[in-house]
């Protein structure tokens, strides 16, 4: 059932693809990805071009001041997952955000203490060096040109500026960058120029990422932090490394699901919920029916209860592998009743929770983009500076907005973060630890061949959106636009609320209320992008129909 608001976001379906396909939330970013393909780049180059351009034209969501996760499938069949999540500064202690024993949420959301060491740039550089074909400097220069010349902000950008104005005004550099250059009430179509960001991109193009992690940028940031009550140091920047992890893998009705492992919770819970739902005949329930929404919601509740207990950075906590086992799903599924919503009182105990765990490796925020090329390279990448304009901190002269991903830690057990998520020991703040994420860049394969790249933006709803896109692709055989247009819903265990898009329709909502769900209706939930290769060799792609993004091909 398509939402009434689903009139944006372009999509395509074509067998005329000669180079590759790109889907992002912003037309200029999609264009940048396509141009990378035009000049001989592969899907990895296209994804890097998208990321760098999104950092300019969609900079309230993501950028090099933040982090990202990349799930890559290479033309030779290898799968690589690159973790570019931020890390806590070495001086971070678990009570960092407590004042008089209570969490002060402003500290984890705005300003110096909110900032984790950014990981996106190092990750893009690694992806480019290992798997790309174009020099990253060339992609940086293209994005710098847009920042220099300016671009028309879209509706989403304008509304974020209006929503965040009060917070942005507490930071002179952010005010000068984002508010002073635009009318008092920003509107779509207003032109924004970011010459300072262009300058930073050009420094990186000329000097390499060392400029950022070990050079002038790191030093200037450390001085700023020291002067403004922060704890981030130049040594924290110098120590940052992207981590190559083992992807989390599952199966669903014969398809292979490959997604992002901890410190994302996304992949684990998308697969945990799919395992649960495999035990139910969703197809015969029908997409958007009360039975469908009910059973998926019950599965979400069980998984999110597990998230709150078990999930955290695998370098610091043992995340049980059993969470994604079919055996555990069978056990959990027995708790689901079709006639009423059950109360989930606590997390489950996955099999071998003490012995088998993920290996130590040696409101809409965030953005997801998908690319693929005809050679067989596929990318699903989700990138973020966390909430709108991150920490709002911009080191003077750089134009780089720093993230507030420190808020994704559990500041105190049971105390919700910005997204209402609770956590425990596993996600407590520790020096150099990575905060738990929900970002779920996911690839779906059939008989070893990639068929779908998908992921989403929007805090914990990322997991639900990605899950629903996969269900609608596999159970209901929908093409990407329809799979993304379908009414969304989300339950994260706590608070006990079933958030639904209005388009589910009143009869379904009434039946859900009757079964005991505490339904909260929203006009629209999240933003997902997807690219698909059909069995007949034709391609399809879609930007979220709720947004202004584009999907296209070369
Ligand atoms: N910033 C949202 C997440 O990482 O889950």
XYZ file of C-alpha atoms and ligand atoms in Angstrom:
559
model
C 0.000 0.000 0.000
C 1.656 3.260 -1.079
C 1.705 6.230 1.269
C -0.215 9.289 0.115
C 2.997 11.287 0.448
C 4.927 8.969 -1.853
C 5.222 11.264 -4.807
C 8.924 12.125 -4.781
C 12.133 10.189 -5.251
C 12.782 9.072 -8.788
C 13.181 5.463 -9.807
C 13.972 3.581 -12.990
C 13.698 0.172 -14.490
C 15.787 -0.623 -17.533
C 17.735 -3.230 -19.408
C 19.811 -0.507 -21.099
C 22.347 -0.209 -18.287
C 25.865 -0.124 -19.757
C 28.005 0.977 -16.814
C 26.131 0.958 -13.540
C 23.443 2.399 -11.306
C 23.247 4.860 -8.436
C 20.560 5.771 -5.890
C 20.908 8.555 -3.310
C 18.722 11.071 -1.475
C 20.019 14.051 -3.446
C 20.076 14.534 -7.243
C 23.508 16.225 -7.256
C 24.990 13.291 -5.331
C 23.410 10.777 -7.702
C 24.791 12.818 -10.589
C 28.266 12.749 -9.018
C 28.087 8.949 -8.789
C 27.011 8.694 -12.425
C 29.824 11.014 -13.516
C 32.335 8.779 -11.732
C 30.984 5.866 -13.824
C 31.200 8.023 -16.977
C 34.908 8.679 -16.516
C 35.737 4.996 -16.061
C 35.095 4.517 -12.376
C 33.484 1.452 -10.877
C 30.699 1.160 -8.276
C 33.183 1.850 -5.487
C 34.326 5.112 -7.099
C 30.686 6.015 -7.681
C 29.904 5.408 -4.004
C 32.863 7.555 -2.923
C 31.725 10.351 -5.244
C 28.220 10.086 -3.723
C 29.568 10.198 -0.159
C 31.776 13.226 -0.777
C 29.001 15.096 -2.579
C 26.403 14.225 0.052
C 28.811 15.752 2.574
C 28.316 19.021 0.681
C 24.692 19.051 -0.485
C 23.211 16.984 2.345
C 25.735 17.908 5.023
C 23.189 17.958 7.836
C 23.064 14.157 7.503
C 26.565 12.964 6.733
C 30.046 14.062 5.837
C 33.722 13.589 6.560
C 33.143 14.868 10.090
C 31.140 11.685 10.715
C 31.283 7.958 10.095
C 30.014 5.281 7.735
C 29.666 1.572 7.180
C 30.332 0.117 3.722
C 29.199 -3.314 2.610
C 30.991 -4.168 -0.620
C 30.634 -7.088 -2.954
C 33.487 -7.149 -5.436
C 33.387 -8.390 -8.995
C 35.417 -11.480 -8.013
C 32.730 -12.442 -5.482
C 34.564 -11.313 -2.334
C 32.496 -9.509 0.289
C 34.185 -6.795 2.340
C 32.672 -4.813 5.195
C 34.499 -1.620 6.163
C 33.737 -0.118 9.556
C 34.210 3.659 9.524
C 32.328 4.224 12.759
C 33.572 6.984 15.047
C 35.547 6.094 18.178
C 35.307 7.620 21.639
C 38.289 9.772 22.603
C 40.900 8.071 24.791
C 39.898 10.282 27.710
C 36.208 9.254 27.542
C 34.878 7.692 30.752
C 31.556 6.007 31.271
C 30.179 8.945 33.298
C 31.119 11.486 30.620
C 27.569 12.780 30.285
C 26.491 12.528 33.932
C 26.074 15.662 36.001
C 25.008 15.157 39.622
C 24.351 11.517 38.793
C 21.928 12.325 35.962
C 22.400 12.210 32.219
C 22.656 15.664 30.651
C 21.532 14.925 27.089
C 22.675 18.313 25.798
C 26.265 17.285 26.396
C 26.039 14.171 24.245
C 24.111 15.921 21.493
C 25.597 19.394 20.985
C 29.109 20.739 21.405
C 32.594 19.509 22.111
C 31.904 16.386 24.174
C 29.411 15.010 21.666
C 32.087 14.430 19.040
C 33.654 11.037 18.309
C 36.749 10.675 16.114
C 35.377 10.779 12.544
C 35.849 7.664 10.420
C 34.224 8.357 7.057
C 37.197 9.918 5.318
C 39.662 7.172 6.302
C 37.144 4.563 5.152
C 36.497 6.179 1.786
C 40.232 6.488 1.279
C 40.754 2.814 2.090
C 37.909 1.732 -0.210
C 39.314 3.926 -2.982
C 42.886 2.679 -2.604
C 41.975 -1.007 -2.401
C 38.995 -1.322 -4.706
C 38.481 1.870 -6.706
C 39.821 2.796 -10.087
C 39.867 6.596 -9.967
C 42.128 8.798 -7.855
C 40.106 10.009 -4.871
C 41.584 13.489 -5.415
C 39.557 13.755 -8.601
C 36.327 12.934 -6.765
C 37.219 15.381 -3.991
C 37.764 18.118 -6.577
C 34.345 17.506 -8.199
C 32.613 17.765 -4.819
C 34.717 20.825 -3.889
C 33.539 22.557 -7.047
C 29.903 22.144 -5.988
C 30.727 23.484 -2.515
C 32.530 26.462 -4.038
C 29.938 27.333 -6.659
C 26.996 26.695 -4.371
C 23.871 24.603 -4.773
C 20.138 25.007 -4.261
C 19.106 23.499 -0.933
C 16.206 21.044 -1.138
C 13.055 20.909 1.038
C 14.681 18.498 3.433
C 17.743 20.726 3.931
C 15.577 23.820 4.415
C 13.355 22.143 6.995
C 16.385 20.810 8.933
C 17.795 24.328 9.047
C 14.518 25.641 10.419
C 14.254 22.801 12.976
C 17.859 23.160 14.168
C 18.174 26.952 14.046
C 18.145 27.435 17.827
C 20.923 24.876 18.400
C 22.990 26.057 15.428
C 22.898 29.617 16.780
C 24.847 28.516 19.846
C 27.833 27.899 17.557
C 29.218 30.973 15.751
C 30.981 29.025 13.003
C 27.897 26.918 12.202
C 25.747 30.069 12.283
C 28.057 31.828 9.842
C 28.153 28.831 7.516
C 24.545 27.740 7.443
C 22.366 30.612 8.619
C 24.011 33.912 7.699
C 24.233 33.150 3.994
C 20.519 32.368 3.660
C 17.252 34.252 4.229
C 15.960 34.318 7.814
C 13.506 31.561 7.020
C 15.373 29.231 4.662
C 13.372 27.671 1.858
C 14.014 25.099 -0.824
C 15.801 26.709 -3.764
C 17.913 29.087 -1.657
C 21.555 28.898 -2.739
C 24.181 27.845 -0.256
C 27.922 28.163 -0.872
C 30.445 26.336 1.313
C 33.869 27.639 0.220
C 35.520 26.597 3.493
C 34.458 22.992 2.929
C 35.729 23.237 -0.659
C 39.060 24.398 0.759
C 39.207 21.433 3.152
C 38.403 18.952 0.368
C 41.197 20.494 -1.708
C 43.671 20.218 1.160
C 42.859 16.513 1.389
C 43.119 16.127 -2.400
C 46.562 17.750 -2.340
C 47.985 16.330 0.906
C 46.068 13.089 1.430
C 43.986 12.087 4.447
C 47.049 12.712 6.631
C 46.021 16.396 6.505
C 42.896 15.402 8.404
C 44.131 12.655 10.752
C 47.716 13.615 11.476
C 48.144 17.154 10.187
C 46.725 20.655 10.498
C 43.084 19.615 10.805
C 43.701 17.251 13.722
C 45.882 19.821 15.482
C 43.430 22.668 15.016
C 40.550 20.498 16.197
C 42.474 19.418 19.285
C 43.197 23.076 20.180
C 39.565 24.022 19.662
C 38.419 21.122 21.819
C 40.780 22.078 24.604
C 39.503 25.649 24.551
C 35.848 24.580 24.563
C 35.691 21.856 27.214
C 36.256 18.923 24.866
C 38.499 15.879 25.363
C 39.313 14.945 21.767
C 43.059 15.112 21.063
C 45.369 15.008 18.065
C 46.467 11.573 19.313
C 42.853 10.350 19.014
C 42.832 11.439 15.376
C 46.227 9.858 14.703
C 45.065 6.548 16.239
C 41.938 6.260 14.090
C 41.787 3.228 11.782
C 38.880 1.873 9.757
C 38.320 -1.789 10.620
C 37.657 -4.515 8.091
C 35.131 -6.867 9.682
C 33.516 -10.143 8.824
C 30.037 -9.456 7.447
C 27.051 -10.886 9.276
C 25.335 -13.436 7.057
C 21.953 -15.096 7.092
C 19.452 -16.679 4.756
C 15.825 -15.910 4.123
C 13.604 -18.159 1.988
C 16.569 -19.244 -0.142
C 18.157 -15.792 -0.493
C 21.451 -14.914 1.157
C 21.483 -11.786 3.321
C 24.793 -10.006 3.907
C 24.875 -7.062 6.237
C 26.884 -5.045 8.685
C 28.117 -6.670 11.905
C 28.664 -4.997 15.306
C 29.327 -2.217 16.193
C 26.251 -1.905 14.060
C 23.200 -3.594 15.470
C 21.602 -3.291 12.049
C 22.780 -6.447 10.329
C 22.321 -8.654 13.393
C 18.738 -7.569 13.947
C 17.678 -7.484 10.306
C 18.801 -11.131 10.143
C 17.391 -12.044 13.567
C 13.984 -10.675 12.567
C 14.110 -12.351 9.139
C 14.886 -15.673 10.852
C 11.845 -15.217 13.076
C 9.586 -14.211 10.207
C 10.682 -17.104 8.014
C 8.519 -19.214 10.303
C 5.375 -17.322 9.258
C 3.602 -17.253 5.896
C 3.744 -13.513 5.272
C 2.741 -13.842 1.646
C -0.639 -15.239 2.480
C -1.159 -12.558 5.158
C -0.692 -9.837 2.530
C 1.492 -6.730 2.644
C 0.004 -4.057 4.922
C -2.573 -6.386 6.511
C -3.107 -6.291 10.291
C -1.676 -9.831 10.589
C 1.452 -8.819 8.664
C 2.056 -5.652 10.707
C 1.314 -7.510 13.946
C 3.699 -10.398 13.417
C 6.519 -8.208 12.101
C 6.050 -5.862 15.077
C 6.214 -8.738 17.553
C 9.463 -9.880 15.947
C 10.861 -6.322 16.093
C 10.090 -6.093 19.829
C 11.977 -9.303 20.578
C 14.975 -8.210 18.542
C 15.143 -4.691 19.987
C 15.007 -6.120 23.527
C 18.087 -8.149 22.566
C 19.690 -5.038 21.087
C 19.394 -3.188 24.390
C 21.143 -5.982 26.301
C 23.639 -7.634 24.017
C 24.831 -5.198 21.387
C 27.950 -3.041 21.515
C 31.401 -2.709 20.014
C 32.722 -6.291 19.655
C 36.192 -5.118 20.660
C 34.814 -4.349 24.109
C 31.858 -6.638 24.647
C 30.837 -10.170 23.684
C 27.997 -10.041 21.193
C 26.570 -13.576 20.926
C 26.620 -15.114 17.455
C 23.535 -17.078 18.502
C 21.434 -13.950 17.960
C 21.425 -14.748 14.250
C 20.917 -18.511 14.561
C 17.815 -20.238 13.227
C 17.628 -22.247 16.461
C 17.300 -19.070 18.532
C 14.692 -17.681 16.140
C 12.633 -20.849 16.495
C 12.715 -20.436 20.282
C 11.758 -16.768 20.148
C 9.013 -17.365 17.583
C 7.159 -19.515 20.099
C 6.555 -16.363 22.178
C 4.563 -14.734 19.383
C 0.773 -14.966 19.561
C -1.307 -13.877 16.609
C -4.346 -12.708 18.603
C -2.648 -10.136 20.802
C 0.494 -8.110 21.412
C 2.705 -9.826 23.962
C 4.683 -8.017 26.602
C 8.402 -8.524 26.077
C 9.865 -8.089 29.536
C 13.545 -8.722 28.832
C 16.105 -9.757 26.262
C 16.395 -13.427 25.339
C 19.413 -15.650 25.919
C 20.833 -16.791 22.577
C 22.468 -20.229 22.365
C 26.105 -20.399 23.521
C 25.883 -16.752 24.586
C 28.960 -17.127 26.777
C 31.191 -18.884 24.285
C 30.277 -17.934 20.706
C 30.369 -14.258 19.896
C 31.224 -11.859 17.102
C 34.967 -11.924 16.716
C 37.200 -9.184 17.871
C 38.972 -8.060 14.743
C 42.198 -7.629 14.720
C 13.556 11.604 13.222
C 15.573 11.038 9.854
C 19.141 11.501 10.091
C 21.966 9.778 8.346
C 21.908 8.824 4.696
C 22.037 5.642 2.686
C 23.169 5.195 -0.902
C 23.537 2.202 -3.164
C 25.630 1.715 -6.273
C 26.408 -1.213 -8.551
C 28.194 -1.712 -11.839
C 27.830 -4.153 -14.696
C 31.157 -5.797 -13.782
C 29.642 -7.130 -10.570
C 30.846 -4.590 -7.983
C 28.094 -3.645 -5.514
C 28.066 -1.130 -2.689
C 25.625 -0.494 0.143
C 26.836 2.424 2.236
C 25.204 4.203 5.144
C 26.895 7.346 6.413
C 26.088 9.718 9.225
C 27.076 12.571 11.482
C 24.106 11.426 13.626
C 21.357 13.991 14.340
C 20.822 17.096 12.156
C 24.130 18.967 11.786
C 25.696 16.543 14.297
C 27.344 18.310 17.233
C 26.974 21.639 15.373
C 30.701 22.062 15.942
C 32.626 23.326 12.921
C 36.299 24.050 13.460
C 36.761 27.634 12.159
C 37.699 27.897 8.508
C 37.170 24.213 7.685
C 33.458 23.932 6.878
C 33.508 20.363 8.269
C 30.548 19.583 10.548
C 31.593 17.245 13.357
C 29.359 14.361 14.399
C 27.548 13.820 17.706
C 27.806 10.053 17.675
C 28.863 9.973 21.316
C 25.081 10.138 21.886
C 24.783 6.624 20.435
C 26.493 5.238 23.526
C 24.342 4.314 26.472
C 25.129 7.257 28.790
C 23.594 5.376 31.735
C 21.908 1.951 31.749
C 18.232 2.280 30.903
C 18.382 6.014 30.121
C 17.205 6.629 26.554
C 19.331 8.499 24.011
C 18.075 10.949 21.361
C 16.317 8.095 19.554
C 14.696 6.763 22.735
C 16.998 3.736 22.623
C 18.106 2.195 25.879
C 21.259 0.194 26.345
C 23.317 -1.417 29.004
C 26.853 -2.411 29.869
C 27.612 -3.632 26.364
C 27.244 -0.109 24.986
C 28.650 1.912 27.909
C 31.203 4.621 27.099
C 34.822 3.446 27.095
C 37.986 4.962 25.722
C 38.430 4.338 21.966
C 35.236 2.259 21.839
C 32.779 2.615 18.931
C 29.193 3.563 19.803
C 26.500 1.091 18.812
C 24.770 1.914 15.541
C 21.633 0.829 13.706
C 23.007 1.460 10.242
C 22.290 -1.572 8.068
C 23.899 -1.435 4.614
C 22.674 -4.761 3.233
C 23.188 -6.885 0.135
C 20.873 -9.710 -0.897
C 22.170 -12.532 -3.104
C 20.465 -15.364 -4.907
C 22.571 -18.346 -5.928
C 25.688 -16.301 -5.231
C 24.605 -13.436 -7.483
C 23.794 -10.006 -5.967
C 20.205 -8.965 -6.582
C 19.636 -6.105 -4.136
C 21.573 -3.369 -2.362
C 19.536 -1.573 0.281
C 19.740 0.440 3.486
C 18.158 3.411 5.165
C 18.439 6.507 7.330
C 16.549 7.347 10.499
C 18.147 6.070 13.714
C 16.723 2.748 14.899
C 14.022 2.802 12.212
C 16.884 1.987 9.824
C 16.584 -1.629 10.953
C 12.811 -1.727 10.365
C 13.027 0.042 7.016
C 15.746 -2.269 5.736
C 13.848 -5.288 6.997
C 10.592 -4.177 5.331
C 12.399 -3.508 2.048
C 13.851 -7.030 2.118
C 10.476 -8.589 3.019
C 8.722 -6.692 0.256
C 11.379 -7.707 -2.242
C 11.390 -11.389 -1.329
C 7.925 -12.204 0.047
C 5.931 -9.884 -2.151
C 8.289 -9.763 -5.158
C 7.988 -5.980 -5.418
C 10.344 -3.813 -7.487
C 12.404 -1.261 -5.509
C 10.081 1.722 -5.790
C 7.073 -0.230 -4.557
C 9.152 -2.045 -1.933
C 10.246 1.330 -0.540
C 6.827 2.954 -0.951
C 4.998 0.380 1.172
C 3.700 1.642 4.513
C 6.401 1.504 7.186
C 6.144 0.677 10.850
C 8.635 0.389 13.678
C 8.742 -0.997 17.199
C 11.965 -0.802 19.226
C 10.745 -2.557 22.395
C 11.184 0.556 24.527
C 9.235 2.767 24.506
C 6.315 0.383 24.002
C 5.013 2.131 20.890
C 4.192 0.885 17.450
C 5.071 3.797 15.167
C 3.203 3.495 11.888
C 2.787 5.438 8.702
C -0.724 6.749 8.265
C -1.019 5.029 4.913
C -1.543 1.662 6.614
C -5.154 2.764 6.784
C -7.638 3.084 9.652
C -9.111 -0.470 9.559
C -5.645 -2.007 9.992
C -4.745 0.488 12.718
C -7.984 -0.237 14.574
C -7.282 -3.988 14.467
C -3.723 -3.429 15.735
C -5.057 -1.336 18.630
C -7.576 -4.074 19.398
C -4.715 -6.591 19.695
C -3.064 -4.349 22.276
C -0.516 -2.363 20.262
C 0.066 1.217 21.364
C -0.137 2.750 17.919
C 1.452 6.131 17.169
C 0.634 7.440 13.703
C 3.218 9.406 11.735
C 2.882 10.890 8.279
C 6.163 9.417 7.089
C 8.971 7.236 8.453
C 12.554 7.209 7.230
C 14.389 7.288 3.936
C 15.732 4.209 2.155
C 17.445 3.711 -1.193
C 17.762 0.497 -3.208
C 19.238 -0.932 -6.378
C 18.112 -4.238 -7.881
C 19.317 -6.600 -10.603
C 16.540 -8.860 -11.827
C 16.990 -12.458 -12.937
C 16.305 -11.403 -16.546
C 19.328 -9.082 -16.387
C 17.382 -5.820 -16.182
C 18.151 -3.278 -13.459
C 15.912 -1.182 -11.258
C 16.677 1.399 -8.634
C 14.814 3.819 -6.448
C 15.364 6.704 -4.120
C 12.852 6.829 -1.304
C 9.488 7.892 -2.761
C 8.971 10.070 0.334
C 12.000 12.211 -0.482
C 13.672 14.221 -3.189
C 16.431 11.809 -4.155
C 17.098 10.184 -7.490
C 18.053 6.798 -8.860
C 19.515 6.526 -12.307
C 21.932 4.604 -14.518
C 24.518 4.828 -17.259
N 23.386 7.597 13.793
C 22.489 6.562 13.791
C 23.110 5.218 13.946
O 24.296 5.058 13.761
O 22.394 4.306 14.269
